[in-house]
Amino acid sequence: MNRIKKILGLVWIALALAVLYFGITVLGWPKLNSGKQDDLVFGIIIIFILLPIVVGGLFLFGLYAWQGEYELIDDNPEHAHFIED
């Protein structure tokens, strides 16, 4: 199970990079350069508010999964309170 978590961590990182690319090239810059007031506001919201939240969350979640932060180690006494008898 831990191996699957690490592989899926790389998937989440790749997904974060894909969302970043799509968000900037399709949703962000064309809206900023269209010249319409409504598109300008939408482009600013996408690039400066939504993309950092989504990409940062996906990337950090994937990075932590890839580094093994979500693994449960049964032999470690520190984690004994997570294991129920």
PDB file of N, CA, C and O in Angstrom:
ATOM      1  N   MET A   1       0.815  -1.194   0.000  1.00  0.00           N
ATOM      2  CA  MET A   1       0.000   0.000   0.000  1.00  0.00           C
ATOM      3  C   MET A   1       0.862   1.263   0.000  1.00  0.00           C
ATOM      4  O   MET A   1       0.513   2.239  -0.633  1.00  0.00           O
ATOM      5  N   ASN A   2       1.975   1.217   0.734  1.00  0.00           N
ATOM      6  CA  ASN A   2       2.850   2.387   0.774  1.00  0.00           C
ATOM      7  C   ASN A   2       3.467   2.671  -0.589  1.00  0.00           C
ATOM      8  O   ASN A   2       3.701   3.820  -0.936  1.00  0.00           O
ATOM      9  N   ARG A   3       3.725   1.617  -1.352  1.00  0.00           N
ATOM     10  CA  ARG A   3       4.286   1.800  -2.697  1.00  0.00           C
ATOM     11  C   ARG A   3       3.270   2.485  -3.618  1.00  0.00           C
ATOM     12  O   ARG A   3       3.630   3.348  -4.412  1.00  0.00           O
ATOM     13  N   ILE A   4       2.013   2.122  -3.465  1.00  0.00           N
ATOM     14  CA  ILE A   4       0.955   2.760  -4.264  1.00  0.00           C
ATOM     15  C   ILE A   4       0.853   4.238  -3.893  1.00  0.00           C
ATOM     16  O   ILE A   4       0.670   5.086  -4.762  1.00  0.00           O
ATOM     17  N   LYS A   5       0.974   4.551  -2.616  1.00  0.00           N
ATOM     18  CA  LYS A   5       0.918   5.938  -2.179  1.00  0.00           C
ATOM     19  C   LYS A   5       2.051   6.757  -2.799  1.00  0.00           C
ATOM     20  O   LYS A   5       1.848   7.911  -3.188  1.00  0.00           O
ATOM     21  N   LYS A   6       3.239   6.171  -2.876  1.00  0.00           N
ATOM     22  CA  LYS A   6       4.369   6.890  -3.468  1.00  0.00           C
ATOM     23  C   LYS A   6       4.169   7.102  -4.964  1.00  0.00           C
ATOM     24  O   LYS A   6       4.472   8.174  -5.488  1.00  0.00           O
ATOM     25  N   ILE A   7       3.659   6.101  -5.650  1.00  0.00           N
ATOM     26  CA  ILE A   7       3.393   6.243  -7.088  1.00  0.00           C
ATOM     27  C   ILE A   7       2.320   7.289  -7.329  1.00  0.00           C
ATOM     28  O   ILE A   7       2.441   8.135  -8.214  1.00  0.00           O
ATOM     29  N   LEU A   8       1.265   7.254  -6.523  1.00  0.00           N
ATOM     30  CA  LEU A   8       0.203   8.250  -6.672  1.00  0.00           C
ATOM     31  C   LEU A   8       0.687   9.648  -6.300  1.00  0.00           C
ATOM     32  O   LEU A   8       0.157  10.638  -6.809  1.00  0.00           O
ATOM     33  N   GLY A   9       1.697   9.744  -5.457  1.00  0.00           N
ATOM     34  CA  GLY A   9       2.300  11.042  -5.166  1.00  0.00           C
ATOM     35  C   GLY A   9       2.881  11.672  -6.414  1.00  0.00           C
ATOM     36  O   GLY A   9       2.711  12.866  -6.669  1.00  0.00           O
ATOM     37  N   LEU A  10       3.556  10.861  -7.228  1.00  0.00           N
ATOM     38  CA  LEU A  10       4.084  11.370  -8.497  1.00  0.00           C
ATOM     39  C   LEU A  10       2.960  11.750  -9.447  1.00  0.00           C
ATOM     40  O   LEU A  10       3.073  12.716 -10.209  1.00  0.00           O
ATOM     41  N   VAL A  11       1.867  11.004  -9.415  1.00  0.00           N
ATOM     42  CA  VAL A  11       0.703  11.334 -10.247  1.00  0.00           C
ATOM     43  C   VAL A  11       0.125  12.685  -9.835  1.00  0.00           C
ATOM     44  O   VAL A  11      -0.221  13.508 -10.686  1.00  0.00           O
ATOM     45  N   TRP A  12       0.021  12.935  -8.524  1.00  0.00           N
ATOM     46  CA  TRP A  12      -0.504  14.213  -8.056  1.00  0.00           C
ATOM     47  C   TRP A  12       0.407  15.364  -8.452  1.00  0.00           C
ATOM     48  O   TRP A  12      -0.057  16.451  -8.785  1.00  0.00           O
ATOM     49  N   ILE A  13       1.720  15.152  -8.401  1.00  0.00           N
ATOM     50  CA  ILE A  13       2.663  16.199  -8.819  1.00  0.00           C
ATOM     51  C   ILE A  13       2.501  16.488 -10.302  1.00  0.00           C
ATOM     52  O   ILE A  13       2.468  17.652 -10.720  1.00  0.00           O
ATOM     53  N   ALA A  14       2.374  15.445 -11.115  1.00  0.00           N
ATOM     54  CA  ALA A  14       2.174  15.640 -12.551  1.00  0.00           C
ATOM     55  C   ALA A  14       0.845  16.342 -12.827  1.00  0.00           C
ATOM     56  O   ALA A  14       0.754  17.211 -13.705  1.00  0.00           O
ATOM     57  N   LEU A  15      -0.179  15.994 -12.076  1.00  0.00           N
ATOM     58  CA  LEU A  15      -1.474  16.644 -12.237  1.00  0.00           C
ATOM     59  C   LEU A  15      -1.393  18.123 -11.866  1.00  0.00           C
ATOM     60  O   LEU A  15      -1.992  18.977 -12.530  1.00  0.00           O
ATOM     61  N   ALA A  16      -0.631  18.455 -10.835  1.00  0.00           N
ATOM     62  CA  ALA A  16      -0.461  19.853 -10.447  1.00  0.00           C
ATOM     63  C   ALA A  16       0.222  20.645 -11.557  1.00  0.00           C
ATOM     64  O   ALA A  16      -0.173  21.774 -11.868  1.00  0.00           O
ATOM     65  N   LEU A  17       1.227  20.057 -12.185  1.00  0.00           N
ATOM     66  CA  LEU A  17       1.910  20.737 -13.284  1.00  0.00           C
ATOM     67  C   LEU A  17       0.995  20.898 -14.494  1.00  0.00           C
ATOM     68  O   LEU A  17       1.030  21.931 -15.181  1.00  0.00           O
ATOM     69  N   ALA A  18       0.151  19.904 -14.762  1.00  0.00           N
ATOM     70  CA  ALA A  18      -0.796  19.997 -15.871  1.00  0.00           C
ATOM     71  C   ALA A  18      -1.844  21.079 -15.613  1.00  0.00           C
ATOM     72  O   ALA A  18      -2.193  21.847 -16.513  1.00  0.00           O
ATOM     73  N   VAL A  19      -2.328  21.163 -14.381  1.00  0.00           N
ATOM     74  CA  VAL A  19      -3.309  22.198 -14.031  1.00  0.00           C
ATOM     75  C   VAL A  19      -2.670  23.582 -14.135  1.00  0.00           C
ATOM     76  O   VAL A  19      -3.300  24.527 -14.618  1.00  0.00           O
ATOM     77  N   LEU A  20      -1.426  23.706 -13.728  1.00  0.00           N
ATOM     78  CA  LEU A  20      -0.721  24.980 -13.837  1.00  0.00           C
ATOM     79  C   LEU A  20      -0.599  25.401 -15.301  1.00  0.00           C
ATOM     80  O   LEU A  20      -0.899  26.540 -15.652  1.00  0.00           O
ATOM     81  N   TYR A  21      -0.176  24.489 -16.155  1.00  0.00           N
ATOM     82  CA  TYR A  21      -0.027  24.799 -17.574  1.00  0.00           C
ATOM     83  C   TYR A  21      -1.378  25.169 -18.202  1.00  0.00           C
ATOM     84  O   TYR A  21      -1.497  26.179 -18.886  1.00  0.00           O
ATOM     85  N   PHE A  22      -2.402  24.363 -17.950  1.00  0.00           N
ATOM     86  CA  PHE A  22      -3.729  24.620 -18.499  1.00  0.00           C
ATOM     87  C   PHE A  22      -4.307  25.922 -17.952  1.00  0.00           C
ATOM     88  O   PHE A  22      -4.899  26.714 -18.691  1.00  0.00           O
ATOM     89  N   GLY A  23      -4.132  26.162 -16.680  1.00  0.00           N
ATOM     90  CA  GLY A  23      -4.667  27.375 -16.073  1.00  0.00           C
ATOM     91  C   GLY A  23      -4.052  28.643 -16.623  1.00  0.00           C
ATOM     92  O   GLY A  23      -4.735  29.647 -16.809  1.00  0.00           O
ATOM     93  N   ILE A  24      -2.762  28.599 -16.901  1.00  0.00           N
ATOM     94  CA  ILE A  24      -2.100  29.790 -17.428  1.00  0.00           C
ATOM     95  C   ILE A  24      -2.365  29.963 -18.914  1.00  0.00           C
ATOM     96  O   ILE A  24      -2.733  31.048 -19.361  1.00  0.00           O
ATOM     97  N   THR A  25      -2.202  28.910 -19.697  1.00  0.00           N
ATOM     98  CA  THR A  25      -2.292  29.055 -21.149  1.00  0.00           C
ATOM     99  C   THR A  25      -3.721  29.147 -21.676  1.00  0.00           C
ATOM    100  O   THR A  25      -3.957  29.808 -22.677  1.00  0.00           O
ATOM    101  N   VAL A  26      -4.674  28.502 -21.028  1.00  0.00           N
ATOM    102  CA  VAL A  26      -6.038  28.507 -21.542  1.00  0.00           C
ATOM    103  C   VAL A  26      -6.937  29.478 -20.780  1.00  0.00           C
ATOM    104  O   VAL A  26      -7.722  30.211 -21.381  1.00  0.00           O
ATOM    105  N   LEU A  27      -6.825  29.505 -19.471  1.00  0.00           N
ATOM    106  CA  LEU A  27      -7.729  30.326 -18.673  1.00  0.00           C
ATOM    107  C   LEU A  27      -7.153  31.684 -18.288  1.00  0.00           C
ATOM    108  O   LEU A  27      -7.899  32.644 -18.144  1.00  0.00           O
ATOM    109  N   GLY A  28      -5.859  31.770 -18.097  1.00  0.00           N
ATOM    110  CA  GLY A  28      -5.275  32.982 -17.543  1.00  0.00           C
ATOM    111  C   GLY A  28      -4.920  34.059 -18.548  1.00  0.00           C
ATOM    112  O   GLY A  28      -5.578  35.098 -18.624  1.00  0.00           O
ATOM    113  N   TRP A  29      -3.866  33.852 -19.324  1.00  0.00           N
ATOM    114  CA  TRP A  29      -3.361  34.890 -20.217  1.00  0.00           C
ATOM    115  C   TRP A  29      -4.355  35.313 -21.280  1.00  0.00           C
ATOM    116  O   TRP A  29      -4.455  36.515 -21.559  1.00  0.00           O
ATOM    117  N   PRO A  30      -5.098  34.413 -21.913  1.00  0.00           N
ATOM    118  CA  PRO A  30      -6.068  34.900 -22.911  1.00  0.00           C
ATOM    119  C   PRO A  30      -7.132  35.820 -22.310  1.00  0.00           C
ATOM    120  O   PRO A  30      -7.572  36.769 -22.959  1.00  0.00           O
ATOM    121  N   LYS A  31      -7.526  35.572 -21.087  1.00  0.00           N
ATOM    122  CA  LYS A  31      -8.514  36.439 -20.432  1.00  0.00           C
ATOM    123  C   LYS A  31      -7.905  37.791 -20.085  1.00  0.00           C
ATOM    124  O   LYS A  31      -8.571  38.823 -20.168  1.00  0.00           O
ATOM    125  N   LEU A  32      -6.645  37.808 -19.680  1.00  0.00           N
ATOM    126  CA  LEU A  32      -5.995  39.073 -19.341  1.00  0.00           C
ATOM    127  C   LEU A  32      -5.779  39.949 -20.569  1.00  0.00           C
ATOM    128  O   LEU A  32      -5.801  41.170 -20.483  1.00  0.00           O
ATOM    129  N   ASN A  33      -5.571  39.333 -21.724  1.00  0.00           N
ATOM    130  CA  ASN A  33      -5.253  40.076 -22.940  1.00  0.00           C
ATOM    131  C   ASN A  33      -6.460  40.326 -23.838  1.00  0.00           C
ATOM    132  O   ASN A  33      -6.296  40.850 -24.931  1.00  0.00           O
ATOM    133  N   SER A  34      -7.660  39.969 -23.415  1.00  0.00           N
ATOM    134  CA  SER A  34      -8.827  40.122 -24.283  1.00  0.00           C
ATOM    135  C   SER A  34      -9.303  41.569 -24.373  1.00  0.00           C
ATOM    136  O   SER A  34      -9.948  41.942 -25.343  1.00  0.00           O
ATOM    137  N   GLY A  35      -9.024  42.385 -23.381  1.00  0.00           N
ATOM    138  CA  GLY A  35      -9.425  43.783 -23.414  1.00  0.00           C
ATOM    139  C   GLY A  35     -10.777  44.056 -22.779  1.00  0.00           C
ATOM    140  O   GLY A  35     -11.162  45.201 -22.611  1.00  0.00           O
ATOM    141  N   LYS A  36     -11.515  43.033 -22.413  1.00  0.00           N
ATOM    142  CA  LYS A  36     -12.817  43.219 -21.767  1.00  0.00           C
ATOM    143  C   LYS A  36     -12.632  43.282 -20.250  1.00  0.00           C
ATOM    144  O   LYS A  36     -11.806  42.576 -19.687  1.00  0.00           O
ATOM    145  N   GLN A  37     -13.435  44.113 -19.614  1.00  0.00           N
ATOM    146  CA  GLN A  37     -13.332  44.288 -18.169  1.00  0.00           C
ATOM    147  C   GLN A  37     -13.669  43.002 -17.417  1.00  0.00           C
ATOM    148  O   GLN A  37     -12.994  42.629 -16.463  1.00  0.00           O
ATOM    149  N   ASP A  38     -14.729  42.305 -17.830  1.00  0.00           N
ATOM    150  CA  ASP A  38     -15.135  41.070 -17.159  1.00  0.00           C
ATOM    151  C   ASP A  38     -14.072  39.983 -17.299  1.00  0.00           C
ATOM    152  O   ASP A  38     -13.817  39.238 -16.354  1.00  0.00           O
ATOM    153  N   ASP A  39     -13.468  39.880 -18.481  1.00  0.00           N
ATOM    154  CA  ASP A  39     -12.421  38.886 -18.685  1.00  0.00           C
ATOM    155  C   ASP A  39     -11.179  39.209 -17.872  1.00  0.00           C
ATOM    156  O   ASP A  39     -10.494  38.309 -17.389  1.00  0.00           O
ATOM    157  N   LEU A  40     -10.878  40.485 -17.722  1.00  0.00           N
ATOM    158  CA  LEU A  40      -9.708  40.891 -16.948  1.00  0.00           C
ATOM    159  C   LEU A  40      -9.857  40.464 -15.489  1.00  0.00           C
ATOM    160  O   LEU A  40      -8.927  39.909 -14.896  1.00  0.00           O
ATOM    161  N   VAL A  41     -11.035  40.697 -14.920  1.00  0.00           N
ATOM    162  CA  VAL A  41     -11.275  40.312 -13.521  1.00  0.00           C
ATOM    163  C   VAL A  41     -11.190  38.794 -13.374  1.00  0.00           C
ATOM    164  O   VAL A  41     -10.572  38.274 -12.440  1.00  0.00           O
ATOM    165  N   PHE A  42     -11.797  38.059 -14.316  1.00  0.00           N
ATOM    166  CA  PHE A  42     -11.751  36.594 -14.265  1.00  0.00           C
ATOM    167  C   PHE A  42     -10.324  36.084 -14.401  1.00  0.00           C
ATOM    168  O   PHE A  42      -9.908  35.164 -13.692  1.00  0.00           O
ATOM    169  N   GLY A  43      -9.533  36.674 -15.285  1.00  0.00           N
ATOM    170  CA  GLY A  43      -8.137  36.269 -15.461  1.00  0.00           C
ATOM    171  C   GLY A  43      -7.303  36.514 -14.229  1.00  0.00           C
ATOM    172  O   GLY A  43      -6.463  35.692 -13.838  1.00  0.00           O
ATOM    173  N   ILE A  44      -7.529  37.648 -13.567  1.00  0.00           N
ATOM    174  CA  ILE A  44      -6.796  37.952 -12.331  1.00  0.00           C
ATOM    175  C   ILE A  44      -7.169  36.958 -11.236  1.00  0.00           C
ATOM    176  O   ILE A  44      -6.300  36.460 -10.507  1.00  0.00           O
ATOM    177  N   ILE A  45      -8.446  36.644 -11.126  1.00  0.00           N
ATOM    178  CA  ILE A  45      -8.885  35.680 -10.115  1.00  0.00           C
ATOM    179  C   ILE A  45      -8.268  34.314 -10.371  1.00  0.00           C
ATOM    180  O   ILE A  45      -7.779  33.653  -9.454  1.00  0.00           O
ATOM    181  N   ILE A  46      -8.250  33.875 -11.628  1.00  0.00           N
ATOM    182  CA  ILE A  46      -7.687  32.558 -11.973  1.00  0.00           C
ATOM    183  C   ILE A  46      -6.196  32.512 -11.654  1.00  0.00           C
ATOM    184  O   ILE A  46      -5.726  31.597 -10.973  1.00  0.00           O
ATOM    185  N   ILE A  47      -5.444  33.479 -12.150  1.00  0.00           N
ATOM    186  CA  ILE A  47      -3.982  33.406 -12.034  1.00  0.00           C
ATOM    187  C   ILE A  47      -3.494  33.673 -10.612  1.00  0.00           C
ATOM    188  O   ILE A  47      -2.618  32.963 -10.111  1.00  0.00           O
ATOM    189  N   PHE A  48      -4.035  34.660  -9.948  1.00  0.00           N
ATOM    190  CA  PHE A  48      -3.464  35.076  -8.668  1.00  0.00           C
ATOM    191  C   PHE A  48      -4.151  34.485  -7.440  1.00  0.00           C
ATOM    192  O   PHE A  48      -3.603  34.554  -6.347  1.00  0.00           O
ATOM    193  N   ILE A  49      -5.337  33.908  -7.597  1.00  0.00           N
ATOM    194  CA  ILE A  49      -6.037  33.354  -6.441  1.00  0.00           C
ATOM    195  C   ILE A  49      -6.221  31.850  -6.558  1.00  0.00           C
ATOM    196  O   ILE A  49      -5.799  31.079  -5.693  1.00  0.00           O
ATOM    197  N   LEU A  50      -6.848  31.387  -7.634  1.00  0.00           N
ATOM    198  CA  LEU A  50      -7.187  29.964  -7.729  1.00  0.00           C
ATOM    199  C   LEU A  50      -5.993  29.067  -8.056  1.00  0.00           C
ATOM    200  O   LEU A  50      -5.853  28.002  -7.466  1.00  0.00           O
ATOM    201  N   LEU A  51      -5.150  29.484  -9.001  1.00  0.00           N
ATOM    202  CA  LEU A  51      -4.016  28.624  -9.371  1.00  0.00           C
ATOM    203  C   LEU A  51      -3.049  28.368  -8.220  1.00  0.00           C
ATOM    204  O   LEU A  51      -2.646  27.221  -8.017  1.00  0.00           O
ATOM    205  N   PRO A  52      -2.656  29.362  -7.438  1.00  0.00           N
ATOM    206  CA  PRO A  52      -1.763  29.041  -6.315  1.00  0.00           C
ATOM    207  C   PRO A  52      -2.390  28.097  -5.292  1.00  0.00           C
ATOM    208  O   PRO A  52      -1.705  27.236  -4.740  1.00  0.00           O
ATOM    209  N   ILE A  53      -3.683  28.235  -5.058  1.00  0.00           N
ATOM    210  CA  ILE A  53      -4.339  27.353  -4.090  1.00  0.00           C
ATOM    211  C   ILE A  53      -4.388  25.925  -4.617  1.00  0.00           C
ATOM    212  O   ILE A  53      -3.990  24.976  -3.927  1.00  0.00           O
ATOM    213  N   VAL A  54      -4.847  25.750  -5.844  1.00  0.00           N
ATOM    214  CA  VAL A  54      -5.011  24.405  -6.409  1.00  0.00           C
ATOM    215  C   VAL A  54      -3.665  23.741  -6.659  1.00  0.00           C
ATOM    216  O   VAL A  54      -3.432  22.604  -6.248  1.00  0.00           O
ATOM    217  N   VAL A  55      -2.782  24.451  -7.329  1.00  0.00           N
ATOM    218  CA  VAL A  55      -1.483  23.852  -7.665  1.00  0.00           C
ATOM    219  C   VAL A  55      -0.657  23.617  -6.411  1.00  0.00           C
ATOM    220  O   VAL A  55      -0.031  22.567  -6.264  1.00  0.00           O
ATOM    221  N   GLY A  56      -0.679  24.559  -5.493  1.00  0.00           N
ATOM    222  CA  GLY A  56       0.065  24.369  -4.249  1.00  0.00           C
ATOM    223  C   GLY A  56      -0.451  23.187  -3.460  1.00  0.00           C
ATOM    224  O   GLY A  56       0.325  22.396  -2.919  1.00  0.00           O
ATOM    225  N   GLY A  57      -1.759  23.050  -3.381  1.00  0.00           N
ATOM    226  CA  GLY A  57      -2.342  21.922  -2.655  1.00  0.00           C
ATOM    227  C   GLY A  57      -2.041  20.591  -3.302  1.00  0.00           C
ATOM    228  O   GLY A  57      -1.634  19.635  -2.633  1.00  0.00           O
ATOM    229  N   LEU A  58      -2.228  20.500  -4.606  1.00  0.00           N
ATOM    230  CA  LEU A  58      -1.947  19.246  -5.310  1.00  0.00           C
ATOM    231  C   LEU A  58      -0.468  18.890  -5.236  1.00  0.00           C
ATOM    232  O   LEU A  58      -0.103  17.743  -4.998  1.00  0.00           O
ATOM    233  N   PHE A  59       0.378  19.901  -5.460  1.00  0.00           N
ATOM    234  CA  PHE A  59       1.811  19.637  -5.464  1.00  0.00           C
ATOM    235  C   PHE A  59       2.295  19.202  -4.084  1.00  0.00           C
ATOM    236  O   PHE A  59       3.054  18.235  -3.966  1.00  0.00           O
ATOM    237  N   LEU A  60       1.864  19.896  -3.037  1.00  0.00           N
ATOM    238  CA  LEU A  60       2.307  19.520  -1.689  1.00  0.00           C
ATOM    239  C   LEU A  60       1.765  18.155  -1.283  1.00  0.00           C
ATOM    240  O   LEU A  60       2.472  17.369  -0.655  1.00  0.00           O
ATOM    241  N   PHE A  61       0.514  17.873  -1.616  1.00  0.00           N
ATOM    242  CA  PHE A  61      -0.054  16.572  -1.308  1.00  0.00           C
ATOM    243  C   PHE A  61       0.743  15.466  -2.006  1.00  0.00           C
ATOM    244  O   PHE A  61       1.090  14.448  -1.400  1.00  0.00           O
ATOM    245  N   GLY A  62       1.066  15.671  -3.285  1.00  0.00           N
ATOM    246  CA  GLY A  62       1.858  14.692  -4.011  1.00  0.00           C
ATOM    247  C   GLY A  62       3.267  14.560  -3.479  1.00  0.00           C
ATOM    248  O   GLY A  62       3.815  13.461  -3.373  1.00  0.00           O
ATOM    249  N   LEU A  63       3.871  15.680  -3.111  1.00  0.00           N
ATOM    250  CA  LEU A  63       5.228  15.648  -2.577  1.00  0.00           C
ATOM    251  C   LEU A  63       5.275  14.903  -1.252  1.00  0.00           C
ATOM    252  O   LEU A  63       6.154  14.071  -1.019  1.00  0.00           O
ATOM    253  N   TYR A  64       4.309  15.160  -0.374  1.00  0.00           N
ATOM    254  CA  TYR A  64       4.272  14.464   0.904  1.00  0.00           C
ATOM    255  C   TYR A  64       4.011  12.972   0.715  1.00  0.00           C
ATOM    256  O   TYR A  64       4.578  12.144   1.419  1.00  0.00           O
ATOM    257  N   ALA A  65       3.141  12.625  -0.212  1.00  0.00           N
ATOM    258  CA  ALA A  65       2.873  11.204  -0.476  1.00  0.00           C
ATOM    259  C   ALA A  65       4.114  10.533  -1.047  1.00  0.00           C
ATOM    260  O   ALA A  65       4.437   9.394  -0.698  1.00  0.00           O
ATOM    261  N   TRP A  66       4.825  11.217  -1.933  1.00  0.00           N
ATOM    262  CA  TRP A  66       6.021  10.639  -2.542  1.00  0.00           C
ATOM    263  C   TRP A  66       7.148  10.479  -1.523  1.00  0.00           C
ATOM    264  O   TRP A  66       7.913   9.518  -1.561  1.00  0.00           O
ATOM    265  N   GLN A  67       7.224  11.385  -0.555  1.00  0.00           N
ATOM    266  CA  GLN A  67       8.264  11.298   0.465  1.00  0.00           C
ATOM    267  C   GLN A  67       7.913  10.304   1.567  1.00  0.00           C
ATOM    268  O   GLN A  67       8.740  10.017   2.418  1.00  0.00           O
ATOM    269  N   GLY A  68       6.694   9.801   1.576  1.00  0.00           N
ATOM    270  CA  GLY A  68       6.316   8.806   2.561  1.00  0.00           C
ATOM    271  C   GLY A  68       5.761   9.372   3.846  1.00  0.00           C
ATOM    272  O   GLY A  68       5.755   8.696   4.873  1.00  0.00           O
ATOM    273  N   GLU A  69       5.277  10.597   3.818  1.00  0.00           N
ATOM    274  CA  GLU A  69       4.734  11.216   5.026  1.00  0.00           C
ATOM    275  C   GLU A  69       3.426  10.572   5.478  1.00  0.00           C
ATOM    276  O   GLU A  69       3.046  10.715   6.630  1.00  0.00           O
ATOM    277  N   TYR A  70       2.732   9.891   4.581  1.00  0.00           N
ATOM    278  CA  TYR A  70       1.447   9.295   4.917  1.00  0.00           C
ATOM    279  C   TYR A  70       1.548   7.811   5.251  1.00  0.00           C
ATOM    280  O   TYR A  70       0.541   7.145   5.390  1.00  0.00           O
ATOM    281  N   GLU A  71       2.762   7.316   5.385  1.00  0.00           N
ATOM    282  CA  GLU A  71       2.937   5.908   5.726  1.00  0.00           C
ATOM    283  C   GLU A  71       2.683   5.692   7.219  1.00  0.00           C
ATOM    284  O   GLU A  71       3.048   6.517   8.046  1.00  0.00           O
ATOM    285  N   LEU A  72       2.082   4.583   7.535  1.00  0.00           N
ATOM    286  CA  LEU A  72       1.867   4.225   8.938  1.00  0.00           C
ATOM    287  C   LEU A  72       2.843   3.108   9.276  1.00  0.00           C
ATOM    288  O   LEU A  72       2.825   2.037   8.677  1.00  0.00           O
ATOM    289  N   ILE A  73       3.697   3.380  10.233  1.00  0.00           N
ATOM    290  CA  ILE A  73       4.702   2.413  10.639  1.00  0.00           C
ATOM    291  C   ILE A  73       4.239   1.789  11.943  1.00  0.00           C
ATOM    292  O   ILE A  73       4.145   2.463  12.971  1.00  0.00           O
ATOM    293  N   ASP A  74       3.943   0.507  11.917  1.00  0.00           N
ATOM    294  CA  ASP A  74       3.385  -0.170  13.082  1.00  0.00           C
ATOM    295  C   ASP A  74       4.402  -0.391  14.188  1.00  0.00           C
ATOM    296  O   ASP A  74       4.045  -0.488  15.349  1.00  0.00           O
ATOM    297  N   ASP A  75       5.693  -0.502  13.859  1.00  0.00           N
ATOM    298  CA  ASP A  75       6.711  -0.811  14.853  1.00  0.00           C
ATOM    299  C   ASP A  75       7.150   0.408  15.662  1.00  0.00           C
ATOM    300  O   ASP A  75       7.778   0.269  16.697  1.00  0.00           O
ATOM    301  N   ASN A  76       6.829   1.593  15.210  1.00  0.00           N
ATOM    302  CA  ASN A  76       7.276   2.804  15.875  1.00  0.00           C
ATOM    303  C   ASN A  76       6.367   3.104  17.070  1.00  0.00           C
ATOM    304  O   ASN A  76       5.169   3.255  16.916  1.00  0.00           O
ATOM    305  N   PRO A  77       6.915   3.225  18.279  1.00  0.00           N
ATOM    306  CA  PRO A  77       6.079   3.494  19.454  1.00  0.00           C
ATOM    307  C   PRO A  77       5.402   4.870  19.413  1.00  0.00           C
ATOM    308  O   PRO A  77       4.402   5.082  20.063  1.00  0.00           O
ATOM    309  N   GLU A  78       5.952   5.803  18.660  1.00  0.00           N
ATOM    310  CA  GLU A  78       5.335   7.124  18.543  1.00  0.00           C
ATOM    311  C   GLU A  78       3.958   7.025  17.896  1.00  0.00           C
ATOM    312  O   GLU A  78       3.059   7.798  18.202  1.00  0.00           O
ATOM    313  N   HIS A  79       3.798   6.087  16.981  1.00  0.00           N
ATOM    314  CA  HIS A  79       2.557   5.938  16.246  1.00  0.00           C
ATOM    315  C   HIS A  79       1.626   4.920  16.880  1.00  0.00           C
ATOM    316  O   HIS A  79       0.623   4.572  16.301  1.00  0.00           O
ATOM    317  N   ALA A  80       1.957   4.472  18.060  1.00  0.00           N
ATOM    318  CA  ALA A  80       1.152   3.414  18.683  1.00  0.00           C
ATOM    319  C   ALA A  80      -0.253   3.888  19.024  1.00  0.00           C
ATOM    320  O   ALA A  80      -1.180   3.091  19.055  1.00  0.00           O
ATOM    321  N   HIS A  81      -0.440   5.188  19.253  1.00  0.00           N
ATOM    322  CA  HIS A  81      -1.777   5.655  19.601  1.00  0.00           C
ATOM    323  C   HIS A  81      -2.705   5.671  18.385  1.00  0.00           C
ATOM    324  O   HIS A  81      -3.903   5.828  18.539  1.00  0.00           O
ATOM    325  N   PHE A  82      -2.175   5.511  17.177  1.00  0.00           N
ATOM    326  CA  PHE A  82      -3.018   5.432  15.990  1.00  0.00           C
ATOM    327  C   PHE A  82      -3.554   4.041  15.753  1.00  0.00           C
ATOM    328  O   PHE A  82      -4.525   3.859  15.038  1.00  0.00           O
ATOM    329  N   ILE A  83      -2.917   3.066  16.331  1.00  0.00           N
ATOM    330  CA  ILE A  83      -3.287   1.678  16.100  1.00  0.00           C
ATOM    331  C   ILE A  83      -4.228   1.225  17.213  1.00  0.00           C
ATOM    332  O   ILE A  83      -3.918   1.321  18.386  1.00  0.00           O
ATOM    333  N   GLU A  84      -5.389   0.747  16.821  1.00  0.00           N
ATOM    334  CA  GLU A  84      -6.364   0.299  17.817  1.00  0.00           C
ATOM    335  C   GLU A  84      -6.312  -1.207  17.928  1.00  0.00           C
ATOM    336  O   GLU A  84      -6.136  -1.919  16.953  1.00  0.00           O
ATOM    337  N   ASP A  85      -6.471  -1.700  19.133  1.00  0.00           N
ATOM    338  CA  ASP A  85      -6.432  -3.152  19.362  1.00  0.00           C
ATOM    339  C   ASP A  85      -7.783  -3.767  19.099  1.00  0.00           C
ATOM    340  O   ASP A  85      -8.802  -3.280  19.314  1.00  0.00           O
TER     341      ASP A  85
END
